[in-house]
Coordinates of C-alpha atoms in Angstrom, one line a residue:
Q1 CA 34.5 17.8 -32.4
D2 CA 36.6 14.9 -31.1
D3 CA 35.6 12.8 -34.0
E4 CA 36.4 15.5 -36.5
A5 CA 39.9 16.0 -34.9
T6 CA 40.6 12.3 -35.0
L7 CA 39.6 12.1 -38.7
K8 CA 41.9 15.0 -39.5
L9 CA 44.8 13.3 -37.8
E10 CA 44.1 10.0 -39.7
N11 CA 44.0 11.8 -43.0
A12 CA 47.2 13.6 -42.3
A13 CA 48.9 10.3 -41.3
I14 CA 47.7 8.7 -44.6
E15 CA 49.1 11.6 -46.6
R16 CA 52.5 11.4 -44.8
S17 CA 52.7 7.7 -45.4
R18 CA 52.1 8.3 -49.1
A19 CA 54.9 10.8 -49.2
V20 CA 57.5 8.4 -47.6
D21 CA 60.2 7.6 -50.1
S22 CA 60.5 3.9 -49.6
A23 CA 63.8 3.8 -51.6
V24 CA 65.8 5.4 -48.8
L25 CA 68.4 2.7 -48.0
G26 CA 68.6 1.2 -44.6
R27 CA 65.3 2.7 -43.4
Y28 CA 62.5 1.0 -45.4
N29 CA 61.0 -1.7 -43.2
I30 CA 57.3 -2.4 -43.0
W31 CA 57.1 -4.1 -39.6
R32 CA 60.0 -2.6 -37.6
R33 CA 61.7 0.8 -37.5
E34 CA 65.5 0.7 -37.5
I35 CA 68.0 3.3 -36.3
E36 CA 70.1 4.5 -39.2
N37 CA 73.6 2.9 -39.0
E38 CA 76.6 2.1 -41.1
N39 CA 76.1 -1.7 -41.0
S40 CA 77.9 -3.3 -43.9
D41 CA 74.9 -5.6 -44.4
S42 CA 72.1 -3.0 -44.1
T43 CA 71.3 -3.1 -47.8
V44 CA 71.3 -6.9 -48.0
R45 CA 68.9 -7.0 -45.0
L46 CA 66.7 -4.4 -46.6
M47 CA 66.3 -6.4 -49.8
R48 CA 65.6 -9.6 -47.8
D49 CA 62.9 -7.7 -45.8
Q50 CA 61.4 -6.4 -49.0
I51 CA 61.2 -10.0 -50.4
I52 CA 59.5 -11.3 -47.3
M53 CA 56.8 -8.5 -47.4
A54 CA 56.3 -9.0 -51.1
Q55 CA 55.7 -12.7 -50.5
V56 CA 53.1 -11.8 -47.9
Y57 CA 51.3 -9.5 -50.3
I58 CA 51.4 -12.0 -53.1
G59 CA 49.3 -14.4 -51.0
I60 CA 46.9 -11.6 -50.0
A61 CA 46.6 -10.4 -53.6
K62 CA 45.6 -13.8 -54.7
M63 CA 43.0 -14.0 -52.0
K64 CA 41.5 -10.6 -53.1
N65 CA 41.7 -11.5 -56.8
K66 CA 44.3 -8.7 -57.5
L67 CA 45.9 -10.8 -60.1
G68 CA 47.8 -7.9 -61.9
L69 CA 49.4 -6.8 -58.6
Q70 CA 50.1 -10.4 -57.7
Q71 CA 52.0 -10.9 -61.0
E72 CA 53.9 -7.6 -60.6
L73 CA 55.0 -8.6 -57.1
K74 CA 56.2 -12.0 -58.3
I75 CA 58.3 -10.4 -61.0
R76 CA 59.9 -8.0 -58.5
V77 CA 60.6 -10.8 -56.0
K78 CA 62.4 -12.8 -58.7
E79 CA 64.5 -9.8 -59.7
S80 CA 65.4 -9.0 -56.0
Q81 CA 66.2 -12.7 -55.3
R82 CA 68.6 -12.8 -58.3
A83 CA 70.2 -9.6 -57.2
V84 CA 70.8 -10.5 -53.6
G85 CA 71.7 -14.2 -54.4
E86 CA 74.0 -15.5 -51.6
S87 CA 75.2 -12.1 -50.6
T88 CA 75.9 -11.5 -46.9
V89 CA 77.4 -8.1 -47.1
D90 CA 76.6 -5.0 -49.2
A91 CA 79.9 -5.2 -51.0
D92 CA 78.7 -8.5 -52.6
L93 CA 75.6 -6.9 -54.2
P94 CA 75.5 -6.0 -57.9
H95 CA 75.4 -2.3 -59.0
S96 CA 71.8 -2.7 -59.9
A97 CA 70.7 -3.4 -56.3
P98 CA 69.7 0.2 -55.4
E99 CA 67.5 0.4 -58.5
K100 CA 65.9 -3.0 -57.6
I101 CA 65.2 -1.7 -54.1
K102 CA 63.6 1.5 -55.4
T103 CA 61.4 -0.4 -57.8
M104 CA 60.3 -3.0 -55.2
G105 CA 59.6 -0.2 -52.7
K106 CA 57.2 1.5 -55.1
V107 CA 55.3 -1.8 -55.8
L108 CA 55.2 -2.5 -52.0
S109 CA 53.7 0.9 -51.4
I110 CA 50.9 0.2 -53.9
A111 CA 50.4 -3.2 -52.3
R112 CA 50.1 -1.7 -48.9
E113 CA 47.5 0.9 -50.0
Q114 CA 45.4 -1.7 -51.8
L115 CA 45.8 -4.8 -49.6
Y116 CA 47.0 -4.0 -46.1
D117 CA 44.9 -5.7 -43.4
C118 CA 46.6 -6.2 -40.0
K119 CA 45.1 -9.6 -39.3
L120 CA 45.8 -11.0 -42.8
V121 CA 49.4 -9.7 -42.7
T122 CA 50.0 -11.0 -39.2
G123 CA 48.5 -14.4 -40.2
K124 CA 50.7 -14.7 -43.3
L125 CA 53.8 -13.7 -41.4
R126 CA 53.0 -16.3 -38.7
A127 CA 52.5 -19.0 -41.3
M128 CA 55.8 -18.1 -43.0
L129 CA 57.6 -18.1 -39.6
Q130 CA 56.2 -21.6 -38.8
R131 CA 57.3 -22.9 -42.2
S132 CA 60.7 -21.5 -41.8
D133 CA 61.0 -23.0 -38.3
E134 CA 60.2 -26.4 -39.7
Q135 CA 62.8 -26.0 -42.5
V136 CA 65.4 -25.0 -39.9
R137 CA 64.6 -28.1 -37.8
S138 CA 64.9 -30.3 -40.9
L139 CA 68.2 -28.6 -41.9
K140 CA 69.6 -29.0 -38.4
K141 CA 68.8 -32.7 -38.5
Q142 CA 70.5 -33.0 -41.8
S143 CA 73.5 -31.0 -40.6
T144 CA 73.8 -33.2 -37.5
F145 CA 73.8 -36.3 -39.7
L146 CA 76.3 -34.9 -42.2
S147 CA 78.7 -33.6 -39.5
Q148 CA 78.6 -37.1 -37.8
L149 CA 79.3 -38.7 -41.2
A150 CA 82.1 -36.3 -41.9
A151 CA 83.6 -36.8 -38.4
K152 CA 83.7 -40.6 -38.8
T153 CA 85.0 -40.7 -42.3
I154 CA 88.7 -41.2 -42.9
P155 CA 89.9 -38.5 -45.4
N156 CA 91.3 -39.8 -48.7
A157 CA 94.8 -38.6 -47.9
I158 CA 95.0 -40.7 -44.7
H159 CA 93.4 -43.7 -46.5
C160 CA 96.1 -43.3 -49.2
L161 CA 98.8 -43.2 -46.5
S162 CA 97.4 -46.4 -44.9
M163 CA 97.2 -48.3 -48.2
R164 CA 100.8 -47.3 -49.2
L165 CA 102.2 -48.4 -45.8
T166 CA 100.3 -51.6 -45.9
I167 CA 101.8 -52.6 -49.3
E168 CA 105.3 -51.7 -48.1
Y169 CA 104.8 -53.8 -44.9
Y170 CA 103.8 -57.0 -46.6
L171 CA 106.7 -56.7 -49.0
L172 CA 109.1 -56.7 -46.0
P173 CA 110.9 -59.9 -45.0
L174 CA 109.6 -61.4 -41.8
E175 CA 112.8 -60.7 -39.9
K176 CA 112.5 -57.0 -40.6
R177 CA 109.0 -56.7 -39.2
K178 CA 110.0 -56.8 -35.5
F179 CA 110.4 -53.9 -33.2
P180 CA 113.4 -53.6 -30.8
R181 CA 113.3 -53.9 -27.0
S182 CA 110.4 -56.4 -26.8
E183 CA 111.7 -57.4 -23.4
N184 CA 110.2 -54.1 -22.0
L185 CA 106.7 -55.0 -22.9
E186 CA 106.0 -56.9 -19.7
N187 CA 108.3 -54.9 -17.3
P188 CA 105.9 -53.5 -14.6
N189 CA 108.6 -51.0 -13.6
L190 CA 108.3 -49.0 -16.8
Y191 CA 105.6 -46.5 -17.9
H192 CA 103.1 -48.3 -20.0
Y193 CA 100.5 -46.8 -22.4
A194 CA 97.5 -48.4 -24.1
L195 CA 96.4 -46.8 -27.4
F196 CA 93.6 -48.4 -29.5
S197 CA 93.3 -46.8 -33.0
D198 CA 92.6 -47.4 -36.6
N199 CA 94.1 -44.0 -37.7
V200 CA 97.8 -44.1 -38.5
L201 CA 98.3 -40.4 -38.5
A202 CA 96.4 -39.8 -35.2
A203 CA 98.3 -42.6 -33.5
S204 CA 101.6 -41.1 -34.6
V205 CA 100.7 -37.8 -33.1
V206 CA 99.9 -39.4 -29.7
V207 CA 103.2 -41.3 -29.6
N208 CA 105.3 -38.5 -31.0
S209 CA 103.9 -35.9 -28.6
T210 CA 104.3 -38.2 -25.6
I211 CA 107.9 -39.0 -26.4
M212 CA 108.9 -35.5 -27.4
N213 CA 107.7 -34.2 -24.0
A214 CA 109.0 -37.2 -21.9
K215 CA 112.0 -36.6 -19.6
D216 CA 113.3 -40.1 -20.0
P217 CA 111.9 -41.7 -23.3
L218 CA 113.7 -45.0 -22.6
K219 CA 111.3 -45.9 -19.8
H220 CA 108.1 -45.4 -21.9
V221 CA 106.3 -48.4 -23.5
F222 CA 103.5 -48.1 -26.0
H223 CA 101.0 -50.9 -26.5
L224 CA 99.1 -50.1 -29.7
V225 CA 96.2 -52.2 -30.9
T226 CA 94.5 -51.8 -34.2
D227 CA 92.3 -53.8 -36.5
K228 CA 93.2 -56.2 -39.3
L229 CA 92.8 -53.6 -42.0
N230 CA 95.3 -51.2 -40.5
F231 CA 97.7 -53.7 -38.9
G232 CA 100.2 -53.6 -41.7
A233 CA 100.1 -49.8 -42.0
M234 CA 100.5 -49.1 -38.3
N235 CA 103.5 -51.5 -38.1
M236 CA 105.1 -50.0 -41.1
W237 CA 104.7 -46.4 -39.9
F238 CA 106.5 -47.0 -36.6
L239 CA 109.1 -49.2 -38.3
L240 CA 109.9 -46.3 -40.6
N241 CA 109.4 -43.7 -37.8
P242 CA 110.5 -45.3 -34.5
P243 CA 109.7 -43.4 -31.3
G244 CA 113.3 -42.7 -30.3
K245 CA 114.4 -44.8 -27.4
A246 CA 110.9 -45.7 -26.4
T247 CA 109.4 -49.2 -26.9
I248 CA 106.4 -49.8 -29.1
N249 CA 104.4 -52.9 -30.1
V250 CA 101.5 -53.2 -32.5
E251 CA 98.8 -55.9 -32.1
N252 CA 95.8 -56.9 -34.2
V253 CA 92.6 -57.0 -32.2
D254 CA 91.2 -59.8 -34.4
E255 CA 93.9 -62.1 -33.2
F256 CA 92.7 -61.9 -29.6
K257 CA 90.9 -65.3 -29.7
W258 CA 89.6 -65.0 -26.2
L259 CA 87.6 -61.9 -27.3
N260 CA 84.6 -63.8 -28.7
S261 CA 80.8 -63.6 -28.5
S262 CA 80.6 -66.4 -25.9
Y263 CA 82.8 -64.3 -23.5
C264 CA 82.0 -60.8 -24.5
P265 CA 78.3 -59.6 -24.2
V266 CA 78.7 -56.5 -26.4
L267 CA 80.2 -58.6 -29.2
R268 CA 77.3 -61.0 -29.0
Q269 CA 74.9 -58.1 -29.1
L270 CA 76.7 -56.5 -32.0
E271 CA 76.2 -59.7 -34.0
T272 CA 72.4 -59.6 -33.7
S273 CA 70.2 -58.6 -36.6
A274 CA 68.4 -56.0 -34.4
M275 CA 71.6 -54.2 -33.6
K276 CA 72.8 -54.3 -37.3
E277 CA 69.4 -52.9 -38.3
Y278 CA 69.8 -50.1 -35.7
Y279 CA 73.1 -49.1 -37.2
F280 CA 72.6 -49.6 -40.9
K281 CA 68.9 -49.3 -41.7
A282 CA 68.5 -45.7 -42.9
D283 CA 65.0 -45.9 -44.3
N284 CA 62.2 -44.9 -41.9
P285 CA 64.3 -44.5 -38.8
T286 CA 62.5 -44.3 -35.5
K287 CA 62.1 -41.0 -33.7
S288 CA 64.4 -42.1 -30.9
A289 CA 67.0 -43.3 -33.3
S290 CA 67.0 -40.1 -35.4
S291 CA 67.4 -38.1 -32.2
N292 CA 70.5 -40.0 -31.3
L293 CA 72.4 -39.9 -34.6
K294 CA 75.8 -39.7 -32.9
Y295 CA 75.2 -43.2 -31.5
R296 CA 74.2 -44.7 -34.9
N297 CA 77.8 -45.0 -35.8
P298 CA 79.7 -48.0 -37.2
K299 CA 82.6 -47.2 -34.9
Y300 CA 80.6 -48.9 -32.1
L301 CA 80.7 -52.1 -34.1
S302 CA 84.5 -52.2 -33.7
M303 CA 85.8 -54.1 -30.7
L304 CA 88.6 -51.5 -30.6
N305 CA 86.1 -49.2 -29.0
H306 CA 85.2 -51.8 -26.3
L307 CA 88.7 -53.2 -25.7
R308 CA 89.2 -50.6 -22.9
F309 CA 87.1 -52.9 -20.6
Y310 CA 89.5 -55.8 -21.0
L311 CA 92.9 -54.2 -20.1
P312 CA 94.0 -56.9 -17.6
Q313 CA 93.2 -59.6 -20.1
V314 CA 95.3 -57.8 -22.8
Y315 CA 98.1 -57.0 -20.4
P316 CA 98.1 -59.6 -17.6
K317 CA 101.7 -58.9 -16.4
L318 CA 101.2 -55.1 -15.9
D319 CA 100.2 -53.4 -12.6
K320 CA 99.3 -49.9 -14.0
I321 CA 98.6 -48.6 -17.5
L322 CA 97.7 -45.2 -18.9
F323 CA 94.9 -45.4 -21.4
L324 CA 95.0 -42.7 -24.2
D325 CA 92.5 -41.9 -27.0
D326 CA 93.9 -41.3 -30.4
D327 CA 92.4 -37.8 -30.6
I328 CA 94.6 -36.3 -27.9
V329 CA 97.9 -34.5 -27.9
V330 CA 100.4 -34.8 -25.0
Q331 CA 102.1 -31.5 -24.0
N332 CA 104.0 -32.3 -20.8
D333 CA 105.8 -35.2 -19.3
L334 CA 103.2 -37.7 -17.9
T335 CA 105.3 -39.8 -15.6
G336 CA 103.9 -38.0 -12.6
L337 CA 100.6 -39.8 -13.2
W338 CA 102.2 -43.1 -12.1
S339 CA 102.9 -41.7 -8.7
V340 CA 99.4 -40.3 -8.1
D341 CA 97.7 -42.0 -5.1
L342 CA 94.4 -43.4 -6.4
H343 CA 93.4 -44.2 -2.8
G344 CA 92.4 -47.7 -3.6
K345 CA 90.3 -46.7 -6.7
V346 CA 90.7 -48.4 -10.0
N347 CA 90.4 -45.4 -12.4
G348 CA 92.1 -42.0 -12.3
A349 CA 90.3 -39.5 -14.5
V350 CA 89.4 -35.8 -14.8
E351 CA 85.8 -35.1 -13.8
T352 CA 83.7 -33.2 -16.4
C353 CA 80.7 -32.0 -14.4
G354 CA 80.0 -28.3 -14.0
E355 CA 77.0 -27.0 -12.0
S356 CA 74.6 -29.4 -13.7
F357 CA 76.3 -30.6 -16.8
H358 CA 77.8 -34.0 -17.5
R359 CA 76.4 -35.7 -14.4
F360 CA 75.1 -39.3 -14.5
D361 CA 71.5 -38.3 -15.4
K362 CA 72.8 -37.0 -18.7
Y363 CA 74.0 -40.4 -19.8
L364 CA 71.8 -43.0 -18.0
N365 CA 68.1 -43.7 -18.0
F366 CA 67.0 -42.9 -14.4
S367 CA 63.4 -43.8 -15.2
N368 CA 64.6 -47.4 -15.2
P369 CA 64.6 -48.9 -11.7
H370 CA 67.9 -50.7 -12.1
I371 CA 69.6 -47.4 -12.7
S372 CA 67.6 -45.3 -10.1
R373 CA 68.2 -47.9 -7.3
N374 CA 71.9 -48.1 -7.8
F375 CA 73.2 -44.7 -8.9
D376 CA 73.0 -41.1 -7.9
P377 CA 71.7 -38.9 -10.8
N378 CA 73.9 -36.0 -9.6
A379 CA 77.1 -38.1 -9.5
C380 CA 79.9 -36.4 -11.4
G381 CA 80.8 -37.7 -14.8
W382 CA 84.4 -38.1 -15.9
A383 CA 86.3 -38.3 -19.2
Y384 CA 87.7 -41.2 -21.2
G385 CA 90.7 -40.2 -23.2
M386 CA 93.4 -40.1 -20.5
N387 CA 92.8 -42.6 -17.7
M388 CA 95.2 -44.2 -15.3
F389 CA 94.1 -47.7 -14.5
D390 CA 95.3 -49.7 -11.5
L391 CA 95.2 -53.2 -13.0
K392 CA 95.8 -54.9 -9.6
E393 CA 92.7 -53.3 -8.1
W394 CA 90.8 -54.0 -11.4
K395 CA 91.4 -57.7 -11.1
K396 CA 90.7 -57.7 -7.3
R397 CA 87.3 -56.1 -7.8
D398 CA 86.5 -58.0 -11.0
I399 CA 85.8 -54.8 -13.0
T400 CA 85.3 -56.7 -16.3
G401 CA 82.7 -58.9 -14.5
I402 CA 80.8 -55.8 -13.4
Y403 CA 80.9 -54.5 -16.9
H404 CA 79.6 -57.8 -18.3
K405 CA 76.7 -57.8 -15.8
W406 CA 75.5 -54.4 -16.8
Q407 CA 76.1 -54.9 -20.5
N408 CA 73.9 -58.1 -20.4
M409 CA 71.2 -56.1 -18.7
N410 CA 71.3 -53.4 -21.4
E411 CA 70.7 -55.7 -24.4
D412 CA 67.6 -53.7 -25.3
R413 CA 69.4 -50.4 -24.7
A414 CA 66.9 -49.5 -21.9
L415 CA 69.6 -48.4 -19.4
W416 CA 71.7 -46.3 -21.8
K417 CA 72.2 -45.7 -25.5
L418 CA 75.3 -47.0 -27.3
G419 CA 78.8 -45.8 -26.5
T420 CA 81.5 -46.6 -24.0
L421 CA 81.2 -43.7 -21.5
P422 CA 77.8 -44.7 -20.0
P423 CA 78.9 -48.3 -19.2
G424 CA 82.2 -46.8 -18.0
L425 CA 80.4 -44.5 -15.6
I426 CA 78.4 -47.5 -14.3
T427 CA 81.4 -50.0 -14.1
F428 CA 83.7 -47.6 -12.3
Y429 CA 81.0 -46.0 -10.1
G430 CA 82.6 -45.3 -6.7
L431 CA 85.9 -46.5 -8.1
T432 CA 87.1 -43.4 -9.8
H433 CA 89.6 -41.0 -8.3
P434 CA 89.4 -37.4 -9.6
L435 CA 92.6 -36.1 -11.2
E436 CA 93.7 -32.4 -11.3
K437 CA 91.9 -30.8 -14.3
S438 CA 95.2 -29.5 -15.7
W439 CA 96.1 -33.1 -16.5
H440 CA 93.4 -33.3 -19.2
V441 CA 91.7 -30.4 -20.9
L442 CA 88.7 -31.3 -23.2
G443 CA 86.5 -29.7 -25.8
L444 CA 88.9 -28.9 -28.7
G445 CA 86.7 -30.9 -31.1
Y446 CA 83.5 -29.0 -30.4
N447 CA 83.9 -26.0 -28.1
P448 CA 85.3 -22.8 -29.7
S449 CA 85.6 -21.1 -26.2
V450 CA 88.2 -23.3 -24.5
D451 CA 90.5 -20.9 -22.5
K452 CA 93.9 -20.5 -24.3
K453 CA 95.7 -20.5 -20.9
E454 CA 94.1 -23.8 -19.9
I455 CA 95.2 -25.3 -23.2
E456 CA 98.8 -24.2 -22.9
H457 CA 99.1 -25.4 -19.3
A458 CA 97.4 -28.7 -19.9
A459 CA 99.4 -32.0 -19.8
V460 CA 97.0 -33.5 -22.4
I461 CA 94.5 -31.7 -24.7
H462 CA 91.6 -33.7 -26.1
Y463 CA 89.8 -33.1 -29.5
N464 CA 86.7 -34.9 -28.3
G465 CA 83.7 -34.0 -30.5
N466 CA 83.3 -34.1 -34.3
M467 CA 85.9 -31.5 -35.3
K468 CA 88.9 -33.8 -35.3
P469 CA 92.2 -32.1 -36.1
W470 CA 92.8 -34.3 -39.1
L471 CA 89.5 -33.3 -40.7
E472 CA 88.7 -30.3 -42.8
L473 CA 86.0 -29.3 -40.4
A474 CA 88.6 -28.9 -37.6
M475 CA 88.6 -25.6 -35.7
T476 CA 91.6 -23.7 -37.2
K477 CA 92.4 -22.0 -33.9
Y478 CA 93.2 -25.4 -32.2
R479 CA 94.7 -27.3 -35.1
S480 CA 98.3 -26.1 -34.7
Y481 CA 98.6 -27.9 -31.3
W482 CA 98.2 -31.1 -33.3
T483 CA 100.0 -30.4 -36.6
K484 CA 103.2 -29.4 -34.8
Y485 CA 103.8 -33.1 -34.2
I486 CA 103.6 -34.1 -37.8
K487 CA 106.5 -33.9 -40.3
Y488 CA 104.7 -32.9 -43.5
D489 CA 107.9 -33.2 -45.5
H490 CA 107.7 -37.0 -45.0
P491 CA 107.8 -38.6 -48.5
Y492 CA 104.7 -40.8 -47.8
L493 CA 102.7 -37.7 -46.6
R494 CA 103.8 -35.7 -49.6
S495 CA 102.9 -38.5 -52.0
C496 CA 99.4 -38.7 -50.5
N497 CA 98.9 -34.9 -50.6
L498 CA 98.8 -34.6 -46.8
S499 CA 99.6 -31.0 -45.9
E500 CA 98.9 -28.5 -43.1

């Protein structure tokens, strides 16, 4: 009697399943039941689900030699794929979509009756999932590479601006190429800034935002260093747009004759064939190299990036200097930083570690005995981008010598990968004084969740990350903090199609 009752139940269930209208929108789904809702993408998701199940049955139909059904499923898949296209919401679908869903539903019902086998369907779905997973990983790797490429590429408009300015500069008579107030450049009683950049527009925002928020611009001095290619453009921009009463000077890093490979380890390393291959050889990259795409970046070949370790050599007459990256915006008067007591430390910086993030073990290879013996893996990391350096203490402790020592030890990149933060953490280990976090708020170039109040109360905001404010991939919600310091009606900006 039990067997007979079970059989009746099974037959009744089969009959009910045959009677199900698979064309009811938002409900047809073979491997999961969904609650009816008013989602604007329910029809799109339904069509994509149908396509997936049709592809499963195409494979099973081929295995079971149901060639007619296999062909019918292929036709319906092509029709549905054409209909759904790139649609993400139901409103994007063509008017023929409901009819395509109904037709596909009928074919899928036939396929289920003739071909359904739990193990086969599960196996096919698992194989499809694994294949999709591999495609996602591959696309993520491509996306990482392309975003890094986009982040380090100067947009055409900024390149145009630089070229126009360069031409104008070299047409100027020599006597008109000089900035006023050069006597301030070595006056230790003034507020001195170091800015190393090859981006004219970015540098102008740093200078403009600093001066516009300074209480006494006359006491501020900007030491700007760029490369040979941008030297003329950087000079011309600030000759045309002087920073009010502040003092500015532009230098060419290629004219620092003391900065050569016999003195500077990183420059010697950058000239080796192994390092050039690491940067530029794209065919057959190693696993470790491909997993560190952000370090495989030509910006690390520029000495502008490493000049921060030679501040006393560049500015021997100064006692303190505030180092600024070119992807920051200054929002408050910064003169209070010169009166912060660093307690005998060399570097004043905002710490970046949370509970376990951005500590030393994130940047350094603690499997190497040189690292594990000398550093605490839980030591707090800090940010480059706005750093107060005491140059007297720097010289007393021979900071540049410490940097050279560790850079020589890392010739094979066994202690850290490329970049300036890891050697900075090592060089200034135990010599960094933490600043109040409101001095320097980070993350506007990668984190969409930076607190708006933190941004508005910050003295300096930093677009660290790939989404720089001068790029199209910048986050719109943060871009206005940067663009407010650019006069887009400037004739040079207009002629190069630079706009907000």
